[in-house]
PDB file of C-alpha atoms and ligand atoms in Angstrom:
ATOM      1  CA  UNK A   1    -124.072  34.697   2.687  1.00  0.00           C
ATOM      2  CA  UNK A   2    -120.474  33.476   2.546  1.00  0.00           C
ATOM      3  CA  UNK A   3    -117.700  35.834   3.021  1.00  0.00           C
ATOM      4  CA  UNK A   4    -114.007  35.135   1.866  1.00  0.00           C
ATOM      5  CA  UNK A   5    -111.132  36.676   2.081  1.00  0.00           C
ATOM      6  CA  UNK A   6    -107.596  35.984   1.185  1.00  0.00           C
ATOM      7  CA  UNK A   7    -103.903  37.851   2.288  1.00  0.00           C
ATOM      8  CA  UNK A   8    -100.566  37.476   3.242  1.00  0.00           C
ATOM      9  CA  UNK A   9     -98.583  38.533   5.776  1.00  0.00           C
ATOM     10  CA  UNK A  10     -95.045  37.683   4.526  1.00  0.00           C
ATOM     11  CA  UNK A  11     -95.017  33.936   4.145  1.00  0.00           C
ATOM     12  CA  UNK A  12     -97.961  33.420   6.218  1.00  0.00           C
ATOM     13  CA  UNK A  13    -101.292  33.048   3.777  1.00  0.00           C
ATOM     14  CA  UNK A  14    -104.073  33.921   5.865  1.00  0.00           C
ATOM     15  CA  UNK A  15    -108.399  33.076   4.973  1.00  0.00           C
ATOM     16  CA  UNK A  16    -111.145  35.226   6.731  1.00  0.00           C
ATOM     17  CA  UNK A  17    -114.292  32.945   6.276  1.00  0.00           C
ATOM     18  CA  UNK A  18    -118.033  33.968   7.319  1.00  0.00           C
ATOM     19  CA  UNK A  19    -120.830  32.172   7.258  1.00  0.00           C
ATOM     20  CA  UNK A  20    -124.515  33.044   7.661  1.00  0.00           C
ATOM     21  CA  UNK A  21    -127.911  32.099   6.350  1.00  0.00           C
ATOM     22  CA  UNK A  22    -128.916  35.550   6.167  1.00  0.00           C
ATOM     23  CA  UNK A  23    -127.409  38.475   5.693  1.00  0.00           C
ATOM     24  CA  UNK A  24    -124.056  39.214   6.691  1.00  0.00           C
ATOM     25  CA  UNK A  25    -121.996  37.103   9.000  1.00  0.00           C
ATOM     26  CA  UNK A  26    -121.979  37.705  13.134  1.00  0.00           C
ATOM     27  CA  UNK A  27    -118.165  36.666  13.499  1.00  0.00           C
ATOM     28  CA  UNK A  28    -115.744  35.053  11.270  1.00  0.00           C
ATOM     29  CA  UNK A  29    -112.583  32.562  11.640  1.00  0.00           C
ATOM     30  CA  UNK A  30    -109.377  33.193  10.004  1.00  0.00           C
ATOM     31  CA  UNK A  31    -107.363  29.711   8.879  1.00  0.00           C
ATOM     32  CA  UNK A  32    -103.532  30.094   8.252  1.00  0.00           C
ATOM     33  CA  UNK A  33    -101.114  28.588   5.380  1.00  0.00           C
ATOM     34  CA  UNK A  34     -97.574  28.711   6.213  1.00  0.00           C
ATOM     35  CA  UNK A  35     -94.913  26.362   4.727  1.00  0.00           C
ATOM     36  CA  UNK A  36     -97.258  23.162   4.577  1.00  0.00           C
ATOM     37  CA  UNK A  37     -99.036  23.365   7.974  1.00  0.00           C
ATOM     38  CA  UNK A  38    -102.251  24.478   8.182  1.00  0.00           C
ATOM     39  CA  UNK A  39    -103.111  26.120  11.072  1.00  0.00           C
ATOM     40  CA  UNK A  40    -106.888  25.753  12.112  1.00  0.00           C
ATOM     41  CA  UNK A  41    -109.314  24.881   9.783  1.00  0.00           C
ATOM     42  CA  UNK A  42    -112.743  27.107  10.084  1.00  0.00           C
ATOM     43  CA  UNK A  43    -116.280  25.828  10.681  1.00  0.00           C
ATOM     44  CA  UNK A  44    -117.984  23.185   8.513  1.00  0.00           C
ATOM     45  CA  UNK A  45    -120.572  25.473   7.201  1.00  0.00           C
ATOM     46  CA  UNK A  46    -117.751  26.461   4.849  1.00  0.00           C
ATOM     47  CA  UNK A  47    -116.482  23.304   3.901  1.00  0.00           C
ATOM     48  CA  UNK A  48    -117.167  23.426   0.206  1.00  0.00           C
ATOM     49  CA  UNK A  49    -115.365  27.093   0.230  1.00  0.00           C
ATOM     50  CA  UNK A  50    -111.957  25.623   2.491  1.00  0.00           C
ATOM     51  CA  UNK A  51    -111.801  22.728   0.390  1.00  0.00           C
ATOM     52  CA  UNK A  52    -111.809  24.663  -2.773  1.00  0.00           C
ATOM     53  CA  UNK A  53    -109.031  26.886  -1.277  1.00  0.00           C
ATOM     54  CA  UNK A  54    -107.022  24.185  -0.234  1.00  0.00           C
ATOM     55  CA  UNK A  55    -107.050  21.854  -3.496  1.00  0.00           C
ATOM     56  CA  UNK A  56    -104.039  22.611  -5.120  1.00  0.00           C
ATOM     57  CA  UNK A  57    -102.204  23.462  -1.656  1.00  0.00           C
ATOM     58  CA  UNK A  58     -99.465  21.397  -0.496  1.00  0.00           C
ATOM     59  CA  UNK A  59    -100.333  20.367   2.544  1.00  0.00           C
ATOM     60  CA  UNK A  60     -97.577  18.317   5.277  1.00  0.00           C
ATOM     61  CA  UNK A  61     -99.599  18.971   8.407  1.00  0.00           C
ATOM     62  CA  UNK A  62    -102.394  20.135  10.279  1.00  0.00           C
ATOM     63  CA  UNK A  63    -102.377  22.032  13.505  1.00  0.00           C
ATOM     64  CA  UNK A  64    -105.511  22.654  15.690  1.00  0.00           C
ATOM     65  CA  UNK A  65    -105.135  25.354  18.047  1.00  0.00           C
ATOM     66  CA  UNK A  66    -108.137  23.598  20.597  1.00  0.00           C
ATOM     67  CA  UNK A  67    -111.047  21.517  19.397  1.00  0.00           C
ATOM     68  CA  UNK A  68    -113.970  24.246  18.889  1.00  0.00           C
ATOM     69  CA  UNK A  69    -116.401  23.287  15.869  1.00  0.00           C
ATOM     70  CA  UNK A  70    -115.245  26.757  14.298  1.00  0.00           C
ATOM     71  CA  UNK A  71    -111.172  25.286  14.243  1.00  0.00           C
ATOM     72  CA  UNK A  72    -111.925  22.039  13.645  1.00  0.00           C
ATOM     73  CA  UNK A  73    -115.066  21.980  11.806  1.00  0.00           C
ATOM     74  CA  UNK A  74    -112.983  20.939   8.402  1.00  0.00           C
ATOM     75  CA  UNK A  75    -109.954  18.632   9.533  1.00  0.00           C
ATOM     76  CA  UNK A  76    -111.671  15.375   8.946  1.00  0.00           C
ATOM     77  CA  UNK A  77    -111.820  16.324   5.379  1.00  0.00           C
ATOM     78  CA  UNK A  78    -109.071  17.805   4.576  1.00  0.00           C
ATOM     79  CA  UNK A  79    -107.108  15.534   6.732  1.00  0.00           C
ATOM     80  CA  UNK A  80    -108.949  12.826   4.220  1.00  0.00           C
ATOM     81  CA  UNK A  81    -108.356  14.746   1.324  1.00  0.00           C
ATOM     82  CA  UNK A  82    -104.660  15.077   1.685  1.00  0.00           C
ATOM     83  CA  UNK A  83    -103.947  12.463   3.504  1.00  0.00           C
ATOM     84  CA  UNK A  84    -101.624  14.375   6.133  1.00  0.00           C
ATOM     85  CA  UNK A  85    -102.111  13.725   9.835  1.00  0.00           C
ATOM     86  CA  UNK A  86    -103.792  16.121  12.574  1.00  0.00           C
ATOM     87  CA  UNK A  87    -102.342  17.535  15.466  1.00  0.00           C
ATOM     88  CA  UNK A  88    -103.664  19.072  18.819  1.00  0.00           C
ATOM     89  CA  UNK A  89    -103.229  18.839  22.554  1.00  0.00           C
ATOM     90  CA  UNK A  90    -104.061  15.245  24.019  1.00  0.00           C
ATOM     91  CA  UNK A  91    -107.504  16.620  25.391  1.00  0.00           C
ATOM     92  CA  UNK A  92    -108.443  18.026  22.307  1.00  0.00           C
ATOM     93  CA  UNK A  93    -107.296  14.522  20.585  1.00  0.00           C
ATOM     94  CA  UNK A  94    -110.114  12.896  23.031  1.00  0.00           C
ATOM     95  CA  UNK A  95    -112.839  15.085  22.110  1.00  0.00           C
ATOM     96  CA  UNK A  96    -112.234  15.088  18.506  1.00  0.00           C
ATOM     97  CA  UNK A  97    -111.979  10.909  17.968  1.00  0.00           C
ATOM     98  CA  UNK A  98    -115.782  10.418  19.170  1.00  0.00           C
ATOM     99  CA  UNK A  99    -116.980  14.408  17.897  1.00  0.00           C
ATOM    100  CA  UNK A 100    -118.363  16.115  20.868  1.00  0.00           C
ATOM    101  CA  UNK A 101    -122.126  17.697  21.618  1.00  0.00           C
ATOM    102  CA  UNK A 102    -122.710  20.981  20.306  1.00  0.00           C
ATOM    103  CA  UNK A 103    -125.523  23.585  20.825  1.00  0.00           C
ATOM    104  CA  UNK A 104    -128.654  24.441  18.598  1.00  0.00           C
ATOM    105  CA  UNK A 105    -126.826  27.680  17.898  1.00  0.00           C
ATOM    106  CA  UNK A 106    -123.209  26.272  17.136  1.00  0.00           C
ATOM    107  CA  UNK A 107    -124.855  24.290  14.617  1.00  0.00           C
ATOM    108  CA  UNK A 108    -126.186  27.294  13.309  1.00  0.00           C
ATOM    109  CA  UNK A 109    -123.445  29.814  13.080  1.00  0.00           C
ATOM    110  CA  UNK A 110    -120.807  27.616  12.403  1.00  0.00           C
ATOM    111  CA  UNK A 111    -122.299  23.833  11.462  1.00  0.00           C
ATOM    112  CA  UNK A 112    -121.498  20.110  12.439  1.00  0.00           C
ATOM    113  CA  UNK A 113    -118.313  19.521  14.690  1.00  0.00           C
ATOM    114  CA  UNK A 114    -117.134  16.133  12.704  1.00  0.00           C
ATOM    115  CA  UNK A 115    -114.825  13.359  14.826  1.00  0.00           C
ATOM    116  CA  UNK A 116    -111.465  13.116  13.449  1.00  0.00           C
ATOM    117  CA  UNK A 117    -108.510  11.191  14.362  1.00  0.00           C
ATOM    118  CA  UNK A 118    -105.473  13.745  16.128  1.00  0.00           C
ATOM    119  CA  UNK A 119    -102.257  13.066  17.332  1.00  0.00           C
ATOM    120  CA  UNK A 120    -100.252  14.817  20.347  1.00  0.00           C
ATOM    121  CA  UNK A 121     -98.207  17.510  19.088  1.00  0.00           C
ATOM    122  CA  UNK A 122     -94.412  17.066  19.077  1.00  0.00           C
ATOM    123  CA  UNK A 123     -92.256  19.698  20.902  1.00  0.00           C
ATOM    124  CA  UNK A 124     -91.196  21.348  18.231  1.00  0.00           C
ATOM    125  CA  UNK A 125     -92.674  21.591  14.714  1.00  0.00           C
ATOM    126  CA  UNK A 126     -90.452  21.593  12.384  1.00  0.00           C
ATOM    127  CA  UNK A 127     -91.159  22.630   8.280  1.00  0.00           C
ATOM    128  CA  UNK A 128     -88.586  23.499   5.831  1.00  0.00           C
ATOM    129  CA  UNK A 129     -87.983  27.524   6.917  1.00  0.00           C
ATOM    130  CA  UNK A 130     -89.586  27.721  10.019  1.00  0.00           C
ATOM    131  CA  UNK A 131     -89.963  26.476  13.717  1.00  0.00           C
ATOM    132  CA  UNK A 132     -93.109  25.998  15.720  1.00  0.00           C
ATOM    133  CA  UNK A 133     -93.288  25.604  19.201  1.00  0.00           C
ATOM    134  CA  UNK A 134     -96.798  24.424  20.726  1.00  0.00           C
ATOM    135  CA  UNK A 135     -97.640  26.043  24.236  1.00  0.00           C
ATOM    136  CA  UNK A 136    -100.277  24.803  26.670  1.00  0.00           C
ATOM    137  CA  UNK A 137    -101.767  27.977  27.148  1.00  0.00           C
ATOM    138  CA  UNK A 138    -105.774  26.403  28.883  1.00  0.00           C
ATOM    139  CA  UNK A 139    -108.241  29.148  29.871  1.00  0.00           C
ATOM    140  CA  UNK A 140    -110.419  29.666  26.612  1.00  0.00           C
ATOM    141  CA  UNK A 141    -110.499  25.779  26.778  1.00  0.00           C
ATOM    142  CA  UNK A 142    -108.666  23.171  28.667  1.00  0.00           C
ATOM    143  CA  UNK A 143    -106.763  22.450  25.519  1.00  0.00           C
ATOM    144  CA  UNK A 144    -105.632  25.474  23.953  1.00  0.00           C
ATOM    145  CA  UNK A 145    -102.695  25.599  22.156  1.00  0.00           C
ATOM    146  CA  UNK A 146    -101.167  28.117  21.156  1.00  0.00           C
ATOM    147  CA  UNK A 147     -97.796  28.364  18.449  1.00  0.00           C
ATOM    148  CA  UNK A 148     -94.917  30.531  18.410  1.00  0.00           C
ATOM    149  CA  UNK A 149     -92.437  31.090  15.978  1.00  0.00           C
ATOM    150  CA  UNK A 150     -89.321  32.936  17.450  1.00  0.00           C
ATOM    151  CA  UNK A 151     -87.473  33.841  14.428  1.00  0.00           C
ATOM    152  CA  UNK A 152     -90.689  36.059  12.783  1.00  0.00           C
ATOM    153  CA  UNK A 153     -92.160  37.092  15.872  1.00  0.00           C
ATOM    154  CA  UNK A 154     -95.256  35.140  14.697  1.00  0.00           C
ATOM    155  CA  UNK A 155     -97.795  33.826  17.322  1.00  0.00           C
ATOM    156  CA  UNK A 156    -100.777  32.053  16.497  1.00  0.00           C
ATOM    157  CA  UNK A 157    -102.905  32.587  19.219  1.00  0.00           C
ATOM    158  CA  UNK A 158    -106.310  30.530  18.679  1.00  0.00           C
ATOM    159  CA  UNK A 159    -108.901  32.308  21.056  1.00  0.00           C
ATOM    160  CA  UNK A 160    -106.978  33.413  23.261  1.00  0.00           C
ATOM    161  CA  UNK A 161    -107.048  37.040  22.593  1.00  0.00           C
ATOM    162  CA  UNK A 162    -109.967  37.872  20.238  1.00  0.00           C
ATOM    163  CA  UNK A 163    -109.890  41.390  21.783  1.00  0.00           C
ATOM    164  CA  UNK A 164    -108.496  43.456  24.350  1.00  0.00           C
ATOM    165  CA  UNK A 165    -112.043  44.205  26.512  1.00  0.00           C
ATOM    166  CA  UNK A 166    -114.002  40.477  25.921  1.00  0.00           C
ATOM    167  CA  UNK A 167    -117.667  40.546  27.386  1.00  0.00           C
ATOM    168  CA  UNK A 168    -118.330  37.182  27.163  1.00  0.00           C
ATOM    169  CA  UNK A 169    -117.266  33.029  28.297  1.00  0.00           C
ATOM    170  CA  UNK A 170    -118.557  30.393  26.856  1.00  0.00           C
ATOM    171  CA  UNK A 171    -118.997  27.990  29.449  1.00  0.00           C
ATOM    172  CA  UNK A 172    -116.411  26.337  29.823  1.00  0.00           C
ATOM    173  CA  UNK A 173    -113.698  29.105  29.962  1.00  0.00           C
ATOM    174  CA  UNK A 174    -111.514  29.351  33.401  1.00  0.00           C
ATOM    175  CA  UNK A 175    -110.333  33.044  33.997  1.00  0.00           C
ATOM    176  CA  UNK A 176    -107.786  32.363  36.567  1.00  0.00           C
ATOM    177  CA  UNK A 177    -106.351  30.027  33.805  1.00  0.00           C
ATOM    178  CA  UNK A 178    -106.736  32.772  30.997  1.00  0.00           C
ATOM    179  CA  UNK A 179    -105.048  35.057  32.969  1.00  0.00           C
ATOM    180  CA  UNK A 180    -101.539  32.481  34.078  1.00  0.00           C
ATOM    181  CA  UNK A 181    -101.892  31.750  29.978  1.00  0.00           C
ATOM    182  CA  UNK A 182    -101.507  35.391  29.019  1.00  0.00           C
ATOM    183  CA  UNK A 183     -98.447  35.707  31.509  1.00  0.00           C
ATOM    184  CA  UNK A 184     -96.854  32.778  29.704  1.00  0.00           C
ATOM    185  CA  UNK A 185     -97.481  34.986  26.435  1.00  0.00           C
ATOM    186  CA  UNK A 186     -96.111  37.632  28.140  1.00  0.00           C
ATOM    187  CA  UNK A 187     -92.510  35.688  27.973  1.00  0.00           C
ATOM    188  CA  UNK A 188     -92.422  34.782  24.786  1.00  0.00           C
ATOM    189  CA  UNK A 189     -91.018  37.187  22.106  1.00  0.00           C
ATOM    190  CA  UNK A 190     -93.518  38.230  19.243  1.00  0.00           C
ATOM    191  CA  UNK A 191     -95.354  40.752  17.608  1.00  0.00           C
ATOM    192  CA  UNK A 192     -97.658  39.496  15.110  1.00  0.00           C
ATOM    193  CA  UNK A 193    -100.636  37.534  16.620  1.00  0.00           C
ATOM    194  CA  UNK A 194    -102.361  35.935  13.853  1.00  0.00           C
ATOM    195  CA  UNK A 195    -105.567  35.478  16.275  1.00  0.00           C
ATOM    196  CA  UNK A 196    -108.486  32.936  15.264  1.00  0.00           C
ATOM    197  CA  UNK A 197    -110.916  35.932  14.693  1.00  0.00           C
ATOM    198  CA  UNK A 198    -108.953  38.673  15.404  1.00  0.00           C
ATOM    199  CA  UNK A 199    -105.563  39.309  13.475  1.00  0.00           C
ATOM    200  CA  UNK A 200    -103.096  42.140  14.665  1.00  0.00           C
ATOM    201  CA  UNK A 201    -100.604  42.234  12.428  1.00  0.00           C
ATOM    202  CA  UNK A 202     -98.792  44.900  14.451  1.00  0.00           C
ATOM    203  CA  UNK A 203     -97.903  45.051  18.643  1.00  0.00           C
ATOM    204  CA  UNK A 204     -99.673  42.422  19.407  1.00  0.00           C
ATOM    205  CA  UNK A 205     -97.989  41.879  22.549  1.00  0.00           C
ATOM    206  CA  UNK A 206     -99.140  45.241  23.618  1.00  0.00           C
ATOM    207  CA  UNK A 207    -102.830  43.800  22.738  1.00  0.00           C
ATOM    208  CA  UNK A 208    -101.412  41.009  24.983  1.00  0.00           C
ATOM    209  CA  UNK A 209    -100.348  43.101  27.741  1.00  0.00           C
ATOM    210  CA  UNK A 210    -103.615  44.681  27.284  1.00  0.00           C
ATOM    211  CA  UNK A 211    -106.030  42.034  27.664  1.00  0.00           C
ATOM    212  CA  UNK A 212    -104.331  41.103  30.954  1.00  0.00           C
ATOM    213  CA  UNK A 213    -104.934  43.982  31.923  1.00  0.00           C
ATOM    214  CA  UNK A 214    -108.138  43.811  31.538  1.00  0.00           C
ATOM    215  CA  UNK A 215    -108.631  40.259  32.621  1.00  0.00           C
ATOM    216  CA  UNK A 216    -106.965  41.426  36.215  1.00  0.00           C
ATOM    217  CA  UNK A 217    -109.130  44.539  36.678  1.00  0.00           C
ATOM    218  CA  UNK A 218    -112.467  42.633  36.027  1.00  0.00           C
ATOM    219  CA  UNK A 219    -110.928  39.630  37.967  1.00  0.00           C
ATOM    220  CA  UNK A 220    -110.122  42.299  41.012  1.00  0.00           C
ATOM    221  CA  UNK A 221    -113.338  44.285  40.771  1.00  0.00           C
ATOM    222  CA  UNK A 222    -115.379  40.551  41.056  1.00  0.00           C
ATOM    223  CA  UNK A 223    -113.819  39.320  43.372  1.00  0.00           C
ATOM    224  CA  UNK A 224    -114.002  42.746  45.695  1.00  0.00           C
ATOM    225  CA  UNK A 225    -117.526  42.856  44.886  1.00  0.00           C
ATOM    226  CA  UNK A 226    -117.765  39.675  46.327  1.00  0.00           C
ATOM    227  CA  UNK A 227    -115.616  40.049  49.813  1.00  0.00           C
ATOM    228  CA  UNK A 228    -118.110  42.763  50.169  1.00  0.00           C
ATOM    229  CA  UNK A 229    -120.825  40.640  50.257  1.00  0.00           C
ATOM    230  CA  UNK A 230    -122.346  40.633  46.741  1.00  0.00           C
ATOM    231  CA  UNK A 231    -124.526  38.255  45.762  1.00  0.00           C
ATOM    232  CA  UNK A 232    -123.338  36.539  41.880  1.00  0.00           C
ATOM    233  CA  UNK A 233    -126.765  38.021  41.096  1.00  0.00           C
ATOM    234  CA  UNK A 234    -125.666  41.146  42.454  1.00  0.00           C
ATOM    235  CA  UNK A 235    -122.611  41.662  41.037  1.00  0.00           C
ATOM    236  CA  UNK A 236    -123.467  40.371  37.231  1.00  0.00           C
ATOM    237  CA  UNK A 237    -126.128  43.383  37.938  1.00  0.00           C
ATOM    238  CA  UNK A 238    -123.592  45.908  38.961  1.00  0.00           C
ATOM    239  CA  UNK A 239    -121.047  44.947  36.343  1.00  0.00           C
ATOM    240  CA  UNK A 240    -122.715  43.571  33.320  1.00  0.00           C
ATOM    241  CA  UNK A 241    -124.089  46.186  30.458  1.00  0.00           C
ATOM    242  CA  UNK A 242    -127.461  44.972  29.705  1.00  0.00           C
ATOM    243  CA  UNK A 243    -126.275  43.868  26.119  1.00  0.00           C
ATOM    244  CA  UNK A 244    -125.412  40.666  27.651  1.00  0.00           C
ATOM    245  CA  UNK A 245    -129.437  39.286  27.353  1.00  0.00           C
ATOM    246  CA  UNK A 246    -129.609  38.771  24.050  1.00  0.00           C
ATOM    247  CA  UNK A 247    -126.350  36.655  23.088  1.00  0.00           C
ATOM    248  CA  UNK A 248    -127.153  35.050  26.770  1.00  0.00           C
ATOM    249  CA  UNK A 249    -130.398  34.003  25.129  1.00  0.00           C
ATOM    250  CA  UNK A 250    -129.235  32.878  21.495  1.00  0.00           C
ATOM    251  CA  UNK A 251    -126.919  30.837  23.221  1.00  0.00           C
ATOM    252  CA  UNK A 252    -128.967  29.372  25.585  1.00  0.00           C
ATOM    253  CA  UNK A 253    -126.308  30.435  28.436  1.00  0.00           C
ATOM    254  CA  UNK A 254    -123.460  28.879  26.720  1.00  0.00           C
ATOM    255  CA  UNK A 255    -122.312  32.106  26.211  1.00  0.00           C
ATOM    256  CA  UNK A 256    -122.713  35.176  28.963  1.00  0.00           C
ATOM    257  CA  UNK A 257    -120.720  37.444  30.996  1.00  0.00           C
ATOM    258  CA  UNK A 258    -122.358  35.718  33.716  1.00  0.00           C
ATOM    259  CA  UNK A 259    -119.929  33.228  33.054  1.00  0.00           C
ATOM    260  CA  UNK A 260    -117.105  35.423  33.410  1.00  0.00           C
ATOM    261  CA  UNK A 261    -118.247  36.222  37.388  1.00  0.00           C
ATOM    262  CA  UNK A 262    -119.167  32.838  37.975  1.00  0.00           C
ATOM    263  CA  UNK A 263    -115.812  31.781  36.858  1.00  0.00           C
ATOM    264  CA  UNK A 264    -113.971  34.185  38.879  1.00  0.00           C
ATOM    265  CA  UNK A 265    -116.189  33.194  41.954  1.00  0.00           C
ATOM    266  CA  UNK A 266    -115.530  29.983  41.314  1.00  0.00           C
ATOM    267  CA  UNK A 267    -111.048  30.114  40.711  1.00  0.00           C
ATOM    268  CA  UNK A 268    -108.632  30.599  43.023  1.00  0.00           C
ATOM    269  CA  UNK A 269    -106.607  33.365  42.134  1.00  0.00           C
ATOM    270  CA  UNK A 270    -103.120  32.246  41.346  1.00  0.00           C
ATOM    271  CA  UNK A 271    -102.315  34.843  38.803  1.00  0.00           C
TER     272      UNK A 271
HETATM  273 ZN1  LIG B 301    -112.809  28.603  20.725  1.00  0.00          ZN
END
């Protein structure tokens, strides 16, 4: 079952897309339209849907918030298609020229992560009305990127909110990193966070200031837990509600909170 859905927020055209082979979609990824630049591009699975969308869309630009299959699952085609140029942090550039491994179950929620040619992002991206400025904001991955445009208040933050109280990492998240990139968010001047999954239109540094929050408490109580002589066995046991099993499974570990303690365990604090 496919689900689509189209809005704006002022200039800023925004696609919900779900995917599933049954029944109703487990999570979905938002793409954005604003002024030529596309901003993320959803996961392959919907590739016949996105490329519909886009075909009589102007296009200048696209900009990859990190190189996840579910954000970059479609910019080899549509970077084909209308022959405009990618753009995402040097790492992320890496990744995406030779496509990168994926898991049984990425291939199944979202579909194939395709190579595609990027290039580094300038300082400043520049369209007609507005002004986009790319920040190295690493934690969810190494090469997240996130964009901010001062004049509207507009961040688009990739994953690196998707909600105030997160449960999970994937693998190769760094917490000490998510919480130095939420500080750097914490400088910047914005209200609407047009998140990758997650869209508040409304105080979204609040859902900022939030998160961090969070992200500090857990990052405390672990790392307590720990001076006291807890065991990482121990302490996913005293922290984790036992819902974390069955994504743990599906994923084949990928995806756990047992990779939020082992990455605390792991960081030095510097946040
Ligand atoms: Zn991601």
């Amino acid at each position: 079952m496919n689900v689509i859905k189209n809005d704006f927020f002022g200039e800023v055209e925004m696609f919900q897309l779900g995917y599933s082979p049954i029944g109703s979609p487990l999570m979905s990824v938002f793409m954005y339209v604003v002024d030529e630049l596309l901003i993320d591009t959803a996961q392959h699975h919907m590739a016949k849907v996105v490329g519909g969308i886009l075909r009589e869309t102007s296009l200048s630009r696209i900009l990859l918030t990190h190189h996840h299959e579910d954000h970059s699952g479609n910019a080899a085609m549509i970077s084909n298609r209308h022959a405009i140029p990618v753009m995402a942090h040097p790492s992320a550039a890496e990744k995406l020229r030779l496509g990168f491994p994926i898991l049984p179950y990425q291939r199944l929620v979202w579909g194939k992560a395709l190579a595609v040619a990027a290039t580094p992002l300038p300082d400043v991206v520049e369209t007609n009305r507005f002004k986009f400025t790319p920040v190295h904001t690493p934690g969810h991955s190494k090469d997240h990127i996130v964009f901010i445009e001062n004049q509207h208040g507009w961040l688009f933050s990739g994953d690196l909110y998707l909600g105030e109280r997160i449960k999970f990492f994937r693998s190769d998240e760094d917490f000490c990193d998510q919480i130095a990139s939420l500080k750097k968010l914490m400088k910047l001047d914005f209200d609407t966070l047009f998140c990758a999954h997650n869209p508040c239109l409304k105080n979204g540094k609040q859902k900022i200031k939030k998160k961090l929050q969070f992200l500090e408490d857990l990052y405390g109580h672990i790392r307590k837990l720990a001076e006291k002589g807890y065991s990482e066995r121990a302490i996913i046991k005293e922290l984790d509600p036992k819902n974390d099993r069955g994504v743990k499974w599906l994923t084949m570990g990928n995806v756990s909170f047992a990779n939020m303690v082992r990455s605390a365990l792991a960081s030095n604090s510097n946040g």
